[in-house]
Structure formats: C-alpha cells, structure tokens
Coordinates of C-alpha atoms in Angstrom, one line a residue:
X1 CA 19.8 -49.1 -4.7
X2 CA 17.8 -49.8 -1.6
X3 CA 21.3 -48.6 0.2
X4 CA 20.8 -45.2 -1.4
X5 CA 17.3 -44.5 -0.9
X6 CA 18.2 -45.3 3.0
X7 CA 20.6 -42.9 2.9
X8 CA 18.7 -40.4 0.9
X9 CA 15.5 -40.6 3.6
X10 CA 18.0 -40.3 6.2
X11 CA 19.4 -37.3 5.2
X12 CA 16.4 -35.6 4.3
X13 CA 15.1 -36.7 7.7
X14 CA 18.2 -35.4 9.3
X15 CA 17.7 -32.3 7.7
X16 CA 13.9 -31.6 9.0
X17 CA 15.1 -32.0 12.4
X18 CA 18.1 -29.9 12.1
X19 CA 15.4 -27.0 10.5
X20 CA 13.1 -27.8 13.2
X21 CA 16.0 -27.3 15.9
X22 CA 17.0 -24.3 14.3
X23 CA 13.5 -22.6 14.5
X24 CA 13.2 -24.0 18.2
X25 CA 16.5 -21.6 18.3
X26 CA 15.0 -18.7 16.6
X27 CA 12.0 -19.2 18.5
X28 CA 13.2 -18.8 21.6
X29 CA 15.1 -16.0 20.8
X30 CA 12.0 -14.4 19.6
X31 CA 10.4 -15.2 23.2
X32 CA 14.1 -12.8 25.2
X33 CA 13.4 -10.7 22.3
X34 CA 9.6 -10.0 24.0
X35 CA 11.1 -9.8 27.5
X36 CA 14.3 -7.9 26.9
X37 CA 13.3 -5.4 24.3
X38 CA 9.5 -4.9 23.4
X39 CA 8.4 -5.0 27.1
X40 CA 11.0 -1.9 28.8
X41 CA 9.7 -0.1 25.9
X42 CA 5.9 -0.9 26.5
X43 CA 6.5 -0.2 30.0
X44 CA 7.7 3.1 29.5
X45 CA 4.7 3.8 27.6
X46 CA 2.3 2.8 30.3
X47 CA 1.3 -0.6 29.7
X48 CA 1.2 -3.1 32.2
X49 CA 2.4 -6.6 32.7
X50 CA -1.0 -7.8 32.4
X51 CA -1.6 -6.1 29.5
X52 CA 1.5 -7.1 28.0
X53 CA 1.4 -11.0 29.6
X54 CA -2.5 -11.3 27.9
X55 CA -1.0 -10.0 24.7
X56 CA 1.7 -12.7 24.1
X57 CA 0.0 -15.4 25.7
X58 CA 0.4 -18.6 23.5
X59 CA 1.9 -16.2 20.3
X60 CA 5.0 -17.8 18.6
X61 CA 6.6 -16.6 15.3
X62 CA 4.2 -16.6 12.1
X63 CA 6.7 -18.5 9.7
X64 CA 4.4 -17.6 6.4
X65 CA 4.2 -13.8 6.6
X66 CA 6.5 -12.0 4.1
X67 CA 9.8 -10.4 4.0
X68 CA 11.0 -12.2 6.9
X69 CA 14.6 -12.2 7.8
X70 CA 15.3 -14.6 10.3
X71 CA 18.5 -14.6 12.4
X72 CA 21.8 -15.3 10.4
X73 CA 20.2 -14.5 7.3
X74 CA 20.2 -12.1 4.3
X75 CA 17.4 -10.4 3.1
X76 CA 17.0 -11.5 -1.1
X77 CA 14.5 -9.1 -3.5
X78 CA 11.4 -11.7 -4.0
X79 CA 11.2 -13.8 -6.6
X80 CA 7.3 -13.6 -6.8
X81 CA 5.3 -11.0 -6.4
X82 CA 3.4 -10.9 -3.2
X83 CA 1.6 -7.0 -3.5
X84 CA -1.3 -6.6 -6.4
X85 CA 0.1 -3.4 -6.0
X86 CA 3.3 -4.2 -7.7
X87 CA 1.9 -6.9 -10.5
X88 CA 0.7 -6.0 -13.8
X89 CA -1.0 -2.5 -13.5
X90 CA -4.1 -3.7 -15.3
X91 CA -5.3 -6.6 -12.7
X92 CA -5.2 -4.1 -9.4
X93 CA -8.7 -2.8 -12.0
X94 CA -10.5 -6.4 -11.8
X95 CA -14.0 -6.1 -12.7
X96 CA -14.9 -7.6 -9.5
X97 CA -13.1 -5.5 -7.0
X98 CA -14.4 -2.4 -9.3
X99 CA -18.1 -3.0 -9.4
X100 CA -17.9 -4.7 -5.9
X101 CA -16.6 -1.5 -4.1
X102 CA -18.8 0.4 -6.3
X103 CA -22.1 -0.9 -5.5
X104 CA -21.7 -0.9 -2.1
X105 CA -20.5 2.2 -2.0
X106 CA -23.2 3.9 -3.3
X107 CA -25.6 1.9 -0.6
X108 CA -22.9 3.4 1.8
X109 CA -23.0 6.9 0.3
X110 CA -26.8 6.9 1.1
X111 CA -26.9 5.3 4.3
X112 CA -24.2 7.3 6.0
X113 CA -25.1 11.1 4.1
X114 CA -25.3 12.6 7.1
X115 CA -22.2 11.0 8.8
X116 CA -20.5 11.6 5.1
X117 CA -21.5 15.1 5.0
X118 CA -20.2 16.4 8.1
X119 CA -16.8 15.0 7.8
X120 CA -16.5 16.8 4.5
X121 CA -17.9 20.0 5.9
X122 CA -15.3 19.6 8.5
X123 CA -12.1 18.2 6.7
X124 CA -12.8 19.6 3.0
X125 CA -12.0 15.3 2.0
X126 CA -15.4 14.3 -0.6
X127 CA -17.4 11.6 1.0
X128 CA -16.8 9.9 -2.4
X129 CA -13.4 9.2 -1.5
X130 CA -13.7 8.5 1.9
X131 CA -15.9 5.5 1.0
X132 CA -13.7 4.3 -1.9
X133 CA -10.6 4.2 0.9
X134 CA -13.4 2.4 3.3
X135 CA -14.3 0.1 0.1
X136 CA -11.1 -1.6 -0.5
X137 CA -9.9 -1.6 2.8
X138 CA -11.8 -3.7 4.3
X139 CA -14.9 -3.8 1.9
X140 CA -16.9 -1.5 4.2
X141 CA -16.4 -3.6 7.1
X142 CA -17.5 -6.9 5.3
X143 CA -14.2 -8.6 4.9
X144 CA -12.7 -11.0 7.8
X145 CA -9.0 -9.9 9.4
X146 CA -7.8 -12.8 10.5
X147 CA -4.5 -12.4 11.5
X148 CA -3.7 -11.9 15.9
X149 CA -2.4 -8.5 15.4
X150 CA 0.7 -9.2 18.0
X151 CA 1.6 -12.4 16.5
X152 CA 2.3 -10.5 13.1
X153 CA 4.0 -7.5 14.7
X154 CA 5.7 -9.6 16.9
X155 CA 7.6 -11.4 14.0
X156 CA 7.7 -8.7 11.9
X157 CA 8.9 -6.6 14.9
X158 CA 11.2 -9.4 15.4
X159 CA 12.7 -11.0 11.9
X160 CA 11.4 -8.6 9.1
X161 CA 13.2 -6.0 6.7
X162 CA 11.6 -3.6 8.5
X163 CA 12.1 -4.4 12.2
X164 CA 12.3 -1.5 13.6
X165 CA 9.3 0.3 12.3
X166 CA 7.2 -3.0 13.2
X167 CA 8.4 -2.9 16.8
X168 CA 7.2 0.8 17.0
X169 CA 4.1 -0.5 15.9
X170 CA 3.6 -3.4 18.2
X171 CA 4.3 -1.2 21.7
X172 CA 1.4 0.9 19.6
X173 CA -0.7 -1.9 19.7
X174 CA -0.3 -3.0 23.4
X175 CA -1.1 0.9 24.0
X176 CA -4.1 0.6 22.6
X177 CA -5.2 -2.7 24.3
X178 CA -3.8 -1.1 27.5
X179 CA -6.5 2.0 27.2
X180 CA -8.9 -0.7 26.3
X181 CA -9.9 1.5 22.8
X182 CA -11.0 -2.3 21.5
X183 CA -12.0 -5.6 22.7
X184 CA -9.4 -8.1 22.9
X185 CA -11.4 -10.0 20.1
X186 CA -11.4 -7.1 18.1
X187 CA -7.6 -6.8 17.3
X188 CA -6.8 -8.7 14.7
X189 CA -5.0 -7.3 11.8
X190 CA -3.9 -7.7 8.1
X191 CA -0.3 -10.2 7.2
X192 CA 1.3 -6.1 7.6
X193 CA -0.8 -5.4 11.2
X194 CA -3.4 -2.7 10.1
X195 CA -6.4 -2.5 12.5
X196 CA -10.3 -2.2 11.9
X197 CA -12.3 -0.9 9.1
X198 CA -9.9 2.0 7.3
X199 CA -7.0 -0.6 8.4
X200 CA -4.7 2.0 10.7
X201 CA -1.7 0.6 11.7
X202 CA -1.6 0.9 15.6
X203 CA 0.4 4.1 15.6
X204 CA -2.1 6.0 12.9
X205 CA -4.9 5.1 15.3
X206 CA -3.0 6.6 17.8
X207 CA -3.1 9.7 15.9
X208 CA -5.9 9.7 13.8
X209 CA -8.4 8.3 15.0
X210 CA -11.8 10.3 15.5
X211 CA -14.9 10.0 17.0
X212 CA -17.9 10.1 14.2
X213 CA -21.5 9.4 16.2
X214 CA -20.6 11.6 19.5
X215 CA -20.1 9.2 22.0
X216 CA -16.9 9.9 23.5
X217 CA -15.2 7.0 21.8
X218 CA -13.1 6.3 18.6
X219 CA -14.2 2.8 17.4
X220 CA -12.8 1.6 14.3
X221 CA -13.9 -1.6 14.5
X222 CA -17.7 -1.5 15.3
X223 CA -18.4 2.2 14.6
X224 CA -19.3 3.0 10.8
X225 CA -19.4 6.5 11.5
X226 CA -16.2 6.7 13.7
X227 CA -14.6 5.0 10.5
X228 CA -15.9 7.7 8.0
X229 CA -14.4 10.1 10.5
X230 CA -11.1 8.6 10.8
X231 CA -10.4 8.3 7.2
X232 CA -11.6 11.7 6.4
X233 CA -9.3 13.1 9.5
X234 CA -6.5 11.2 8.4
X235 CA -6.4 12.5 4.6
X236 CA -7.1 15.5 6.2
X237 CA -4.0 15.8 8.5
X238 CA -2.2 14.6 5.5
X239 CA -2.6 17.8 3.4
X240 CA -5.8 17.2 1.5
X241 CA -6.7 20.3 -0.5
X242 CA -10.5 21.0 -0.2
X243 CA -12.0 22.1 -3.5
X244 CA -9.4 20.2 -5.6
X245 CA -10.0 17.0 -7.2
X246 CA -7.3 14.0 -7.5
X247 CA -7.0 13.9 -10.9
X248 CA -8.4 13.4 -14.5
X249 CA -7.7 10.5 -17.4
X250 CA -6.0 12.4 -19.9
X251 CA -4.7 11.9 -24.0
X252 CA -1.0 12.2 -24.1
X253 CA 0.2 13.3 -27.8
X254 CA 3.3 11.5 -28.9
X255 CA 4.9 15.3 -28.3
X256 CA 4.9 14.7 -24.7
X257 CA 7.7 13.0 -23.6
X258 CA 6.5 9.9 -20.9
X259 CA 9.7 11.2 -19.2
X260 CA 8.0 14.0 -17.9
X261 CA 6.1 11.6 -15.5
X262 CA 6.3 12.4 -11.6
X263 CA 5.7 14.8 -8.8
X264 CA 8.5 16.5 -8.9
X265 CA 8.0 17.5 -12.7
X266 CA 4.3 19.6 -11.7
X267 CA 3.4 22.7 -13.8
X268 CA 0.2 24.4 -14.0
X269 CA -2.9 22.2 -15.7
X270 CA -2.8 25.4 -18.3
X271 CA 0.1 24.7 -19.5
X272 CA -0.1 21.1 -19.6
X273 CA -3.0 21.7 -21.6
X274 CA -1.0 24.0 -23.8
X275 CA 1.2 21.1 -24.4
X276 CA -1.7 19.2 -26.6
X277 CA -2.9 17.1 -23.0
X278 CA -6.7 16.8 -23.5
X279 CA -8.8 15.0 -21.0
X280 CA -10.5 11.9 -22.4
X281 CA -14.0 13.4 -22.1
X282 CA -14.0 15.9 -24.2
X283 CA -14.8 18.5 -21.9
X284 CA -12.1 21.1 -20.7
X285 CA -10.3 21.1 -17.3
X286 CA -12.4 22.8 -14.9
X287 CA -11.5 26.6 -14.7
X288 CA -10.5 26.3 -11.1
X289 CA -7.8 23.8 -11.6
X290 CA -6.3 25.6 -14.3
X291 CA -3.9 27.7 -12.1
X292 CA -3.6 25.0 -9.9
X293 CA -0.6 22.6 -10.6
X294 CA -0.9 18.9 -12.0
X295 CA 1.5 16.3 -12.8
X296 CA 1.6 13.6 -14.8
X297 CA 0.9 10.4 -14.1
X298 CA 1.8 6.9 -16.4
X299 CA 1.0 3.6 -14.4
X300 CA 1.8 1.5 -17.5
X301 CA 3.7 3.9 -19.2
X302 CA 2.6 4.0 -22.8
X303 CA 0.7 0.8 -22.5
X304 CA -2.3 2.2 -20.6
X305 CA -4.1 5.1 -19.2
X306 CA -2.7 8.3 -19.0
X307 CA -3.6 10.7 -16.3
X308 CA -3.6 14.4 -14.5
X309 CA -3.0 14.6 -11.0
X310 CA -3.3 17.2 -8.3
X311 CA -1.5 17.3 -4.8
X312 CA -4.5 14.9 -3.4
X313 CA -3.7 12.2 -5.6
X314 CA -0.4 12.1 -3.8
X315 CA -2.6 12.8 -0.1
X316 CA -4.0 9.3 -1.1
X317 CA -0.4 7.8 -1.5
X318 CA 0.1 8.8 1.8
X319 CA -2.7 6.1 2.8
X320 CA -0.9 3.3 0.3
X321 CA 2.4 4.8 -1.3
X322 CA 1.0 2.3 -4.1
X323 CA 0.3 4.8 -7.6
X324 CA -2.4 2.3 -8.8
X325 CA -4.2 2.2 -5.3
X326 CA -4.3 5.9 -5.5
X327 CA -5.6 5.8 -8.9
X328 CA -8.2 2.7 -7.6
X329 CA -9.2 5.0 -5.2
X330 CA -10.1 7.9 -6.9
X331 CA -11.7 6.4 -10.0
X332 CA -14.1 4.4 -7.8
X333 CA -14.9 7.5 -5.8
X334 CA -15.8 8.8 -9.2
X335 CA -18.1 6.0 -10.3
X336 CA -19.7 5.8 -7.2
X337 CA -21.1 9.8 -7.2
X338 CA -20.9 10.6 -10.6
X339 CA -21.5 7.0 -12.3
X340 CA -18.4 7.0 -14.7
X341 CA -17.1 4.1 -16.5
X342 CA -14.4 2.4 -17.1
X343 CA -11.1 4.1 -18.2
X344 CA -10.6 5.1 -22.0
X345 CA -7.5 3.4 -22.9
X346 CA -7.4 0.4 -22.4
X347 CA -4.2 -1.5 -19.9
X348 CA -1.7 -3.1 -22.4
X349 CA -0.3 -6.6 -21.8
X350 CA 2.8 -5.4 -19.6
X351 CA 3.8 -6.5 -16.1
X352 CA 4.6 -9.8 -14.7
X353 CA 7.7 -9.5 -15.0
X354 CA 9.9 -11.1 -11.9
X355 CA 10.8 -8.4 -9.0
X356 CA 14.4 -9.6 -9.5
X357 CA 14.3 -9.1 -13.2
X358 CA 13.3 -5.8 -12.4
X359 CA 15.7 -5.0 -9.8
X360 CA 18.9 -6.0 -12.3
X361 CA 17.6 -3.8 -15.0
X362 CA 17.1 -0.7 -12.1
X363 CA 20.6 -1.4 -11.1
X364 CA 22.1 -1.3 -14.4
X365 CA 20.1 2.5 -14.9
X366 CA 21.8 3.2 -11.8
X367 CA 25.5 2.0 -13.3
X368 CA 24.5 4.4 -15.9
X369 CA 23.5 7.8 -13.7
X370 CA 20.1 7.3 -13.2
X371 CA 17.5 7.9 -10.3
X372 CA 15.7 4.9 -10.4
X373 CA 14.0 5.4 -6.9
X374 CA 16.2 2.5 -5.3
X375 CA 16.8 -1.2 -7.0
X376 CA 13.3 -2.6 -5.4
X377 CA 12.6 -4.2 -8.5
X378 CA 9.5 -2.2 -8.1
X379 CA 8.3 0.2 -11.4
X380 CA 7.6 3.3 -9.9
X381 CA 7.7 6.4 -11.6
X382 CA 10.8 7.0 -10.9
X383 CA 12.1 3.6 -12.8
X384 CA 9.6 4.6 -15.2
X385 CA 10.5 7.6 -16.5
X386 CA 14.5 6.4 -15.9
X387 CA 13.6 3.2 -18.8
X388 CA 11.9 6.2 -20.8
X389 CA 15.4 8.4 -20.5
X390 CA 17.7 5.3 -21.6
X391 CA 15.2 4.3 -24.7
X392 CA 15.3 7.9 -25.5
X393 CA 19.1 8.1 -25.4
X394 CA 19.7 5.0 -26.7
X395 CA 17.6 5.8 -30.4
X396 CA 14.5 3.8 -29.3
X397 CA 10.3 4.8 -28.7
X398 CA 10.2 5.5 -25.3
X399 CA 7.5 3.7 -23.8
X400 CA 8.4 3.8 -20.1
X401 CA 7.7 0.7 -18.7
X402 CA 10.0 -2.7 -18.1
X403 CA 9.8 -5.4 -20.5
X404 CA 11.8 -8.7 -20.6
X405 CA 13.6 -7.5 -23.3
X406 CA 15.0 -4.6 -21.9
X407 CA 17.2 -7.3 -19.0
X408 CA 19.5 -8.2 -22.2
X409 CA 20.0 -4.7 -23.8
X410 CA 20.8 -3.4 -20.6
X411 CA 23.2 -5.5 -19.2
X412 CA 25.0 -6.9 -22.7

C-alpha cells in the first residue's frame, strides 16, 4: 500500500514538473513571439524600442485569462459560461447592477448637462444613453481595471482563439503609450484589454476618441467630459440615427410567430402594429416611428420580455455585439431620464444551460438546414428563431429558446 501511494506522489510530482517545463517552453516562445513578430510591426508603426522595452518589461503569459489556446493545442467550446452576457437572460437585469447604474446616472446626468448636452447637439446620440454605456462600463469611472493591458494582449495576442485580432490590438496599445495619450499607470485594461472609462479597445481609441472639455487632449481615463464625448462620437460614427429611439417593450399575441425575431426580418412599426404588437404601456407608438422600420426582438424567447427595436438598438450592439447589453443599455437610459420601471413580463426560468449543450443542439439545426449563426453554443437570435422553426415543423409550441430537453429530441 505504502508502495503505491509512493508511486502515486511520484507520478503526480513528475507530472507538475513536466507541466511546469512545458509552460517554461511556451513561455519562452511567447518572449521570440514579442521580438520576432509584435515589435517589426510596432516599429513600422512608429514606436520605439523604449517604448516597446518599458512595455514588456517583467510581462509573462497571464495563464487565467479565457479562451486561451496554447501551442499544440485545440481550441474546445467552454464548458462554463464565462460572459453574463451569454447566462440566463434574466441575471444580466440584477437589481443591483440596475438601480446602481441608475442612481448614479442620474447624479451624472445633472453634473455633466452641459458636457451631456453638447455631445447630443453635436452627434444626435441622447445623453441618457451615453451615460448608461458609461454606467456599466466602468460604473462611471468608479470601478478598478486591474489587469496590465500588455500582459493580456500579449497572451491573448499570443495563445487566444482570436490571435490575430489581439495582436492588432496590442501594436494599438504601444501606439498609444508611444504618443504618450496616458500615463503609464493609467493603462490597465479589462481580462479582454479595453481601456479607461467607456472601455475602448486600443484600436477604437485610436479612432474614436474625442476631446470633451477643450484642452487639446482626448483623456479617457481622467477626463469625465472627454469620456461623454468619446462614447457619444463612437455611437455616432457607428450609424446612430438622431431622433430615433432604441426600442420599446412590446405584447406579442400568440399570432406572431417568435420566428419572425431578427434584423434581417424589419418591417415598418405600422405594420407590426397591424399585426396585434402593442407596447406594454398602453400608449401608441410614437407617430414618428411609425414609418420608420422596427424588428423584433426575443432575448428569452417566449419566456420573457418581448420588445421593438429600431436601427440604434443594433448601433449599441456595435459597442457589445451582446442583445441583452443592448437591451441593459437602453432600459437604464430610460429609467434614468424618464424614471421607468422594471420590465412588464417578467424573465422565465430559462438559461443555464452548458455552452456545449448548446453547441450540439445548434449543430444538429445545422444537419437539418438551418442558420443557426455558427455552433458557438451561444443563443442568439439566430439559434433562437432556428429552435422556434424546428418546434414549429416538428408539431410543437414554439417557444424559441434552448432547453435541456430539446439535446435528446434533436439528436435521437
């Protein structure tokens, strides 16, 4: 017995120092990767060996940041799911992160009116939703970023799904330090590398950030007005449509198919009205949205609120391509100018379902002609409305959202 536990701690110490040897490997493959890759293209952009030496100075690989894919491995679909934005639809509304964004924002919407109003006179984008972007963000300003922003480039740059877009991102970020835009104690970043108070990655900073008090600089990190600005430029640049709003809660009558869900299924709010849609407050569409056209929007399917969406709700997707941070982002823009409350219907028990799980049912819709959006084992509204298609074909209710159930009927 005592031969066996020997053996059993030798092997599991054997195999510590073989993982340890191999991330020693990967390590300093990470360090040629710096030398021979990242810094001919940082060069070419005009940043300097200084600039470039200060930035990696001490920086190894950050083993804990997500969807890593280190050499001489495969990337797997994640058991666990890491994003809010991708859990169950009704905890991204947490009473805590809704009155919390809320309440400060209306403080913010009085302390920066001025700041506010300009950037609305000059980009059409409502102060109200500039500050619910700047809200949960970075909790205007208040909340720590922790992370050394080239560190988590660097390894994302270097082992990540998306390597290539992260490296593009990382010669952004020695740009900036390079032009001396922030303090070198200033650029830390999220686990995915956004910068400052609206959270720009490097290259939207590059290209969007503005200058909101007048003083010749764009400061995202100390400047509450340059912030404002930035936001409102970026939404702005993005196709924001001033005089439109982002959307409304709606009633869907069981006549309305969920399957009509998406952006690429828009008619005119007229006619969706026609169809029986009613908003939830009794009151009609506004007249000037009428003619204007509106899609429909399901975040839970049948299980939750239903909604009416113009072209800005998908500006804001542009921000987060997350439906619910959109939708976060507009209702709290809402409450915080016109003091609404919570939505009508009420978020059904759905969700929490594995990514994988998800992901086998998507690529069984797929084995049977559908346009799921990709086997991500992500419910967008593309899987959505695909799960509403194959209830409907298949005799059942269409309720367009994955449930555990589904896994079995679709892959007998």
């Amino acid at each position: 017995m005592f031969r066996a536990i020997f053996i059993f701690a030798t092997l599991v110490v054997l195999s510590g120092s073989a993982f340890a040897q191999d991330r020693a490997s990967v390590e300093r493959q990470f360090q040629g990767w710096l030398k021979q890759t990242v810094w001919p293209q940082a060069k070419a952009k005009g940043v300097s060996r200084r600039t470039f030496d200060n930035a990696f100075k001490g920086v190894t690989l950050n083993w804990k940041l997500p969807d890593l894919v280190p050499p001489g491995t495969q990337p797997q679909t994640p058991k666990r799911q890491r994003q809010a934005e991708f859990g169950s639809p009704g905890k991204y509304f947490n009473r805590g992160s809704i009155d919390g964004a809320t309440s400060v924002g209306r403080q913010m919407m009085q302390r920066h009116a001025s700041a506010l109003a300009k950037v609305e006179q000059d980009t059409g984008v409502p102060g109200r939703i500039i500050l619910a972007i700047w809200g949960r963000e970075s909790g205007y300003g208040r909340v720590s970023i922790p992370h050394d922003v080239f560190q988590v480039l660097g390894t994302k740059g270097f082992m990540s799904t998306r390597a290539d877009y992260f490296t593009k991102e990382l010669v952004a970020a020695l740009m900036i330090a390079q032009a001396g835009h922030a303090p070198e104690s200033a650029m830390k970043s999220s686990w995915a590398g956004a910068l400052g108070q609206p959270q720009f990655m490097p290259t939207n900073f590059l290209e969007y950030a503005a200058d909101g008090d007048g003083d010749g600089r764009a400061d995202i990190w100390g400047s509450e007005a340059d912030t404002i600005a930035s936001i409102g430029t970026y939404l702005d640049r993005h196709g924001w449509v001033s005089g439109r709003d982002w959307g409304f809660e709606v009633t869907v009558p069981s006549s309305v198919s969920c399957t009509l869900e998406g952006p690429d299924q828009g008619q005119s709010i007229a006619k969706w009205e026609k169809m029986g849609i009613t908003r939830v407050s009794g009151r009609p569409f506004p007249k000037h949205e009428l003619k204007g056209e509106g899609y429909l929007l399901m975040p839970a399917g049948r299980s939750g609120p239903a909604f009416i969406v113009t072209p800005n709700f998908y500006v804001l997707k542009e921000y987060n391509k997350s439906d619910l941070y959109a939708l976060f982002v507009g209702h709290v823009g809402d409450r915080i100018q016109y003091g609404v409350g919570d939505f009508s219907a009420r978020w059904g028990a759905v969700g929490g379902l594995y990514r994988s799980d998800v992901a086998v049912m998507q690529r069984a819709l797929e084995g049977q002609g559908h346009d799921v959006g990709g086997a991500d084992g992500l419910p967008g509204f593309k899987t959505r409305r695909s799960i509403g298609r194959w209830q409907e074909g298949t005799g059942r209710a269409a309720t367009c959202f994955p449930e555990a159930s589904m896994k079995s009927a679709l892959t007998p």
